[in-house]
Amino acid sequence: MNHALQGGRKASLFLPLLRAAALLCISIIFAASPARGAVPMSGFNPALLAGHKDGAFLEASAFAADTVLPVMSIIDDSWRGRFTPKEHNLADLYWYAGSGVVARQWRVAAFNRGELFVDSNRDSIEFIYSVKKKLDLTTGRRYQADIRMRGWTASGVEVSRGASLDGLLPGLCAGLTLRVMTPHYLQYGSMNGAVTATGSKSYDYDLYLDYAYGHNILYRVDDETLGWGYGYSADLGASYRRGGWHAELLVRDLAGTLMWDSVPYTKAYAVNPTSTTAPNGYQDFTPSISGYEGKKSLRQTIPVKTDLSLGYDYGSLSAGGTCIFVQGRPRTWLSADYRFTGVDLSLAYNIDYAALSLAVASHGFKVGATLSDPNPRDARALGAELSYLYSW
């Protein structure tokens, strides 16, 4: 099996994937509940259904962030802004849109959701950045590539139930969410290997791919039809209040699985046997992919997310923090909430992306936005939230 890639500079999994998913994320946030969480990326805790008002809700939320470059510079491929690679680099994309009802401590919702989590090492990002910006490479430098991603979208139904456990411990509540879903899209795999600079504007590479996809971003494929699939997962939540203190625990997507009966799949090596020189001085490749490509049944694991929150209420003011663990890595938020007459104002700050989130809730409506820079063009984190709860 041999396929021509779409040019050496486009053979990265990381950035075209991030760009496509971010565009999808941003396009749905205004599509218009009980709030899914106090901070972006957190989920709805079913334990909070205990004592919650009955009603119907609509909601939509999205969050996109990257630790290396401004999000918009990746979306439009301009690559402007401060570049700060680390030994471990993260990109997060997460969105949820749903509607349903809450009644007698039950919650039923139809939803569309998606997520993408990308981990990459420093060498991978430094090489991609140098080529995108057409910077001179250091001849002889060997870049060790290591990029992993987990991404999918799906629609489905989730049922939640909350209950008070005051008989066991005053102030304790617990809840459970069960969901089933039909997936629509996936990017699931890894790229490892080495890239060696053979000159200031040329390089050689030998990469290993283990890659399942809904759309192949590496090279053109005649048939990218996804087979049928189904999925399921569960959330467990708990909350506890004592005096002014309150704490929450939420474990999301336990046993989370997407089962595909037939998906496009590549498990192969990518090498560059021939090359030419482009007008900009950089090397263009006619690489080959050798190995296996075809359709296969796939069991895609959904990463488990764990939310831990602790806070204290003092009159109308509440302050606390939330730590969200995704694939063992934390995303940490500090938050404060102030309640006026009929208005709830919330502020949150993310340590990882230096992002500030502001939300206002009143008369069942809630609107919020997240930015890491006053200029959205230069922000490394972008997000929005819109929801409405009609109580009865």
C-alpha atoms as one frame of an Amber mdcrd trajectory, in Angstrom:
protein
   0.000   0.000   0.000   1.404   3.377  -1.032  -0.260   6.757  -0.785   1.066
  10.227  -1.521   0.756  12.533   1.444  -0.485  16.091   1.017   2.996  17.586
   1.340   5.518  17.262   4.148   4.354  20.409   5.905   0.770  19.095   6.130
   1.542  15.661   7.475   0.933  16.492  11.140  -2.053  15.053  12.949  -2.102
  17.769  15.562  -2.824  21.089  13.925  -5.294  20.341  11.109  -7.264  18.325
  13.641  -7.221  21.132  16.185  -8.238  23.664  13.538 -11.162  21.583  12.256
 -12.458  20.714  15.708 -12.136  24.278  16.968 -14.155  25.579  14.036 -16.878
  23.038  14.782 -16.760  23.946  18.445 -17.113  27.677  17.845 -19.864  27.221
  15.274 -22.280  25.565  17.736 -21.861  27.622  20.891 -24.704  29.967  20.006
 -27.050  27.147  18.983 -28.687  27.459  22.255 -30.749  23.784  32.464 -29.366
  23.320  35.192 -25.833  24.599  34.640 -23.502  21.820  33.619 -20.798  23.034
  35.909 -19.473  26.063  37.727 -16.448  26.306  35.401 -15.791  25.498  31.720
 -15.055  21.840  30.896 -16.838  20.625  34.024 -19.946  18.486  33.798 -23.430
  18.334  35.299 -23.335  16.740  38.744 -26.477  14.605  39.253 -26.100  14.903
  43.024 -27.326  18.513  42.687 -30.748  17.248  41.574 -31.621  16.683  45.219
 -33.779  19.692  46.046 -33.488  21.194  42.536 -36.468  23.025  40.994 -38.479
  21.155  38.379 -38.479  22.618  34.887 -37.405  22.406  31.252 -34.029  23.580
  29.959 -31.954  24.401  26.893 -28.203  24.853  26.957 -25.097  25.096  24.816
 -21.473  25.501  25.853 -18.055  25.214  24.274 -14.426  25.594  25.304 -11.216
  25.592  23.223  -7.715  26.054  24.591  -4.091  25.455  23.690  -0.956  25.881
  25.813   1.379  26.801  22.949  -0.264  29.377  20.655  -3.408  31.551  20.471
  -6.361  29.422  19.412  -7.356  31.668  16.493  -3.840  31.567  15.019  -4.166
  27.794  14.756  -7.673  27.960  13.312  -6.718  30.289  10.457  -3.178  28.907
  10.084  -1.556  32.332  10.636   0.725  31.143  13.474   1.036  34.565  15.036
   1.371  35.296  18.737   3.690  34.264  21.534   5.043  30.725  21.128   5.784
  28.948  24.424   6.271  25.191  23.991   6.667  23.032  27.067   7.934  19.523
  27.615   4.258  18.501  27.646   1.769  20.467  25.539  -2.018  20.274  25.721
  -4.932  21.186  23.509  -8.499  20.894  24.806 -11.742  21.145  22.857 -15.062
  20.394  24.493 -18.668  21.200  23.627 -22.154  20.201  24.717 -25.622  21.160
  23.494 -28.733  19.664  25.022 -32.310  20.072  26.180 -34.621  18.200  28.504
 -36.621  18.273  31.714 -35.999  18.045  35.449 -38.736  16.575  37.643 -38.773
  14.971  41.091 -34.979  14.685  41.263 -34.826  13.105  37.801 -33.247  14.709
  34.735 -33.717  13.497  31.146 -31.844  15.194  28.300 -31.188  14.756  24.595
 -27.714  15.970  23.686 -24.995  16.442  21.114 -21.499  16.540  22.508 -17.930
  16.235  21.424 -14.434  16.435  22.768 -10.841  16.415  21.614  -7.805  16.108
  23.847  -4.329  16.313  22.310  -1.002  15.650  24.050   2.284  16.408  22.307
   5.902  16.652  23.314   8.171  19.673  22.848  10.081  18.368  19.822   6.890
  17.798  17.831   5.590  21.315  18.423   8.949  23.042  17.851   9.390  21.283
  14.510   5.841  22.040  13.310   6.201  25.680  14.336   9.564  26.083  12.587
   8.203  24.712   9.319   4.961  26.705   9.523   6.929  29.928  10.130   9.590
  28.947   7.555  12.369  29.329  10.095  15.824  27.884   9.502  16.314  24.428
  10.957  19.464  23.378  12.789  21.192  20.899  10.490  21.545  17.526  12.140
  18.993  18.134  14.862  16.804  15.112  15.488  13.231  15.758  16.611  11.500
  12.956  18.483   7.818  13.070  17.495   5.142  12.029  19.980   1.544  13.160
  19.409  -1.602  11.496  20.807  -5.226  12.504  20.407  -8.651  11.329  21.500
 -11.591  12.961  19.754 -15.211  12.185  18.852 -18.710  13.600  18.452 -21.997
  11.880  19.301 -25.705  12.415  19.908 -27.779  10.576  22.463 -29.920  10.549
  25.578 -28.877  10.719  29.226 -30.923  10.036  32.351 -29.844  11.347  35.757
 -31.115  10.748  39.255 -30.138  12.536  42.457 -30.978  11.744  46.050 -30.387
  13.131  49.508 -28.446  10.910  51.911 -29.189  12.933  55.031 -30.061   9.704
  56.837 -26.517   8.520  56.332 -24.762  11.877  56.786 -26.529  15.257  57.048
 -25.706  17.429  54.042 -24.666  14.524  51.796 -26.229  13.933  48.351 -25.365
  11.526  45.564 -26.386  11.019  41.958 -25.965   8.880  38.870 -26.151   9.606
  35.128 -26.498   6.901  32.478 -26.227   7.711  28.751 -26.401   5.994  25.412
 -25.310   7.632  22.179 -24.673   7.269  18.483 -21.243   8.550  17.386 -20.768
  10.547  14.187 -17.048  11.259  13.912 -13.703  10.256  15.368 -10.020  11.082
  15.396  -8.278   8.463  17.486  -4.630   7.566  17.378  -0.994   8.480  17.709
   2.059   9.430  15.683   5.561   8.561  16.879   8.989   8.542  15.309  11.761
  10.905  14.341  12.366  13.878  12.053  15.948  14.854  11.203  16.947  18.243
   9.778  19.203  17.551   6.785  19.658  21.257   6.057  18.343  24.665   7.056
  15.205  24.089   4.951  15.072  20.335   4.454  14.350  17.327   6.623  13.889
  13.600   6.566  11.365  11.654   8.622  10.378   8.155   9.649   7.050   8.057
  11.474   4.794   5.343  12.815   1.009   5.837  12.607  -1.730   4.070  14.540
  -4.734   6.037  13.383  -8.511   5.615  13.114 -10.464   8.479  11.606 -13.721
   9.878  10.322 -11.805  12.110   7.912  -8.197  11.416   6.976  -6.162  14.568
   7.491  -2.887  12.978   6.372  -3.588  12.080   2.750  -6.459  11.669   0.342
  -8.491   8.478   0.675 -11.222   7.532  -1.803 -13.501   5.895   0.781 -13.817
   7.506   4.217 -17.275   6.159   5.006 -17.812   5.469   8.697 -19.676   2.358
   9.666 -22.418   2.200  12.263 -21.584   2.650  15.917 -23.025   3.014  19.384
 -21.720   4.167  22.734 -22.405   4.434  26.424 -20.967   5.892  29.607 -21.926
   6.771  33.180 -21.283   9.590  35.652 -21.172   9.304  39.438 -21.545  12.418
  41.574 -21.593  13.424  45.215 -22.002  16.693  47.088 -21.623  17.615  50.738
 -22.496  20.722  52.712 -21.623  21.504  56.316 -21.960  25.010  57.644 -20.620
  27.322  54.946 -18.428  24.621  53.390 -19.426  22.687  50.303 -17.594  20.019
  48.328 -18.381  18.100  45.157 -16.990  15.039  43.428 -17.944  14.038  39.881
 -16.470  11.155  37.914 -17.548  11.423  34.254 -17.643   8.884  31.450 -16.993
   5.843  33.597 -16.764   2.785  31.336 -17.085   5.252  28.438 -16.931   3.332
  25.171 -17.758   3.862  21.510 -18.124   0.645  19.518 -17.638   0.961  15.750
 -18.399  -1.892  13.381 -16.296  -0.494  10.514 -14.005   2.547  10.531 -11.141
   3.638   8.251  -7.906   2.655   9.943  -4.182   3.012   9.250  -1.370   1.206
  11.014   1.766   1.919   9.047   5.082   3.698   8.589   5.421   7.027   6.768
   8.744   7.762   5.044   9.883  10.293   2.439  11.808   8.554  -0.368  11.730
  11.490  -2.844  11.622  15.249  -2.550  11.758  18.515  -4.484  12.519  22.087
  -3.488   9.603  24.513  -3.212   9.862  28.205  -4.240  10.020  29.235  -0.577
  13.153  27.145  -0.158  11.555  24.398   1.891  11.593  20.808   0.866   8.411
  19.275  -0.566   7.906  15.535  -0.289   6.302  12.702  -2.142   6.265  10.351
   0.851   4.792   6.896   1.014   2.687   5.084   3.586   3.493   1.402   3.867
   1.584  -0.957   6.109  -2.098  -1.659   6.652  -4.984   0.534   5.622  -8.583
  -0.572   5.488 -11.709  -0.947   7.596 -11.843  -2.533  11.019 -14.077  -2.859
  14.053 -12.909  -0.538  16.792 -13.511  -0.135  20.497 -12.813   3.532  21.226
 -12.298   4.409  24.876 -13.683   7.735  26.123 -11.269   9.359  28.599 -12.519
   9.501  32.192 -12.834  13.013  33.632 -12.790  13.655  37.393 -14.009  16.967
  38.853 -13.094  17.897  42.427 -14.528  21.096  43.925 -14.246  22.754  47.325
 -15.730  26.088  48.376 -17.050  28.252  51.173 -20.178  30.436  51.334 -20.178
  33.645  53.347 -23.487  35.397  53.005 -23.974  36.329  49.344 -20.358  35.548
  48.484 -18.987  32.141  47.594 -15.369  31.254  46.759 -13.585  28.027  45.936
 -11.653  25.979  43.446 -12.185  23.139  40.983  -9.617  20.709  39.631 -10.565
  18.681  36.550  -8.396  15.655  35.814  -8.343  14.493  32.173  -6.183  11.475
  31.374  -4.340  12.046  34.646  -3.510  15.703  33.973  -5.188  18.513  35.965
  -6.945  21.644  34.716  -7.298  23.965  37.718  -9.884  26.735  38.209 -10.319
  29.272  41.024 -13.824  30.708  41.265 -15.983  33.265  43.071 -19.726  33.879
  42.982 -21.750  36.836  44.217 -25.535  36.867  44.476 -27.451  40.135  44.067
 -31.241  40.383  44.194 -32.297  38.220  41.259 -28.798  38.176  39.706 -25.911
  35.729  40.110 -22.449  36.881  38.998 -19.698  34.253  38.626 -15.970  34.634
  38.004 -13.459  31.854  37.414  -9.747  31.806  36.576  -7.898  28.934  34.929
  -4.275  28.519  36.014  -3.198  26.366  33.057  -4.340  28.778  30.337  -4.389
  32.062  32.337  -8.032  32.387  31.262 -10.806  34.378  32.919 -14.427  33.226
  32.757 -17.377  35.540  33.483 -21.014  34.421  33.695 -24.250  36.183  34.628
 -27.478  34.375  35.546 -30.917  35.935  36.040 -34.556  34.829  35.674 -33.551
  31.398  34.374 -31.092  32.711  31.770 -27.352  32.252  31.985 -24.740  33.647
  29.611 -20.994  33.358  29.985 -17.713  33.828  28.151 -14.124  32.716  28.682
 -10.992  34.491  27.409  -7.300  34.338  28.238  -6.603  37.715  26.587  -8.674
  40.897  26.165  -8.120  40.519  22.418  -9.808  37.266  21.273  -7.287  37.155
  18.418  -4.506  36.549  20.956  -6.403  34.292  23.381  -5.144  30.805  24.165
  -8.499  29.898  25.671 -11.927  30.726  24.241 -15.305  29.657  25.489 -18.979
  30.548  25.678 -22.082  29.356  27.496 -25.773  30.020  26.960 -28.624  28.344
  28.849 -32.227  28.799  29.925 -34.228  27.037  32.624 -37.993  27.393  32.775
 -39.096  26.379  36.258 -42.547  25.212  37.260
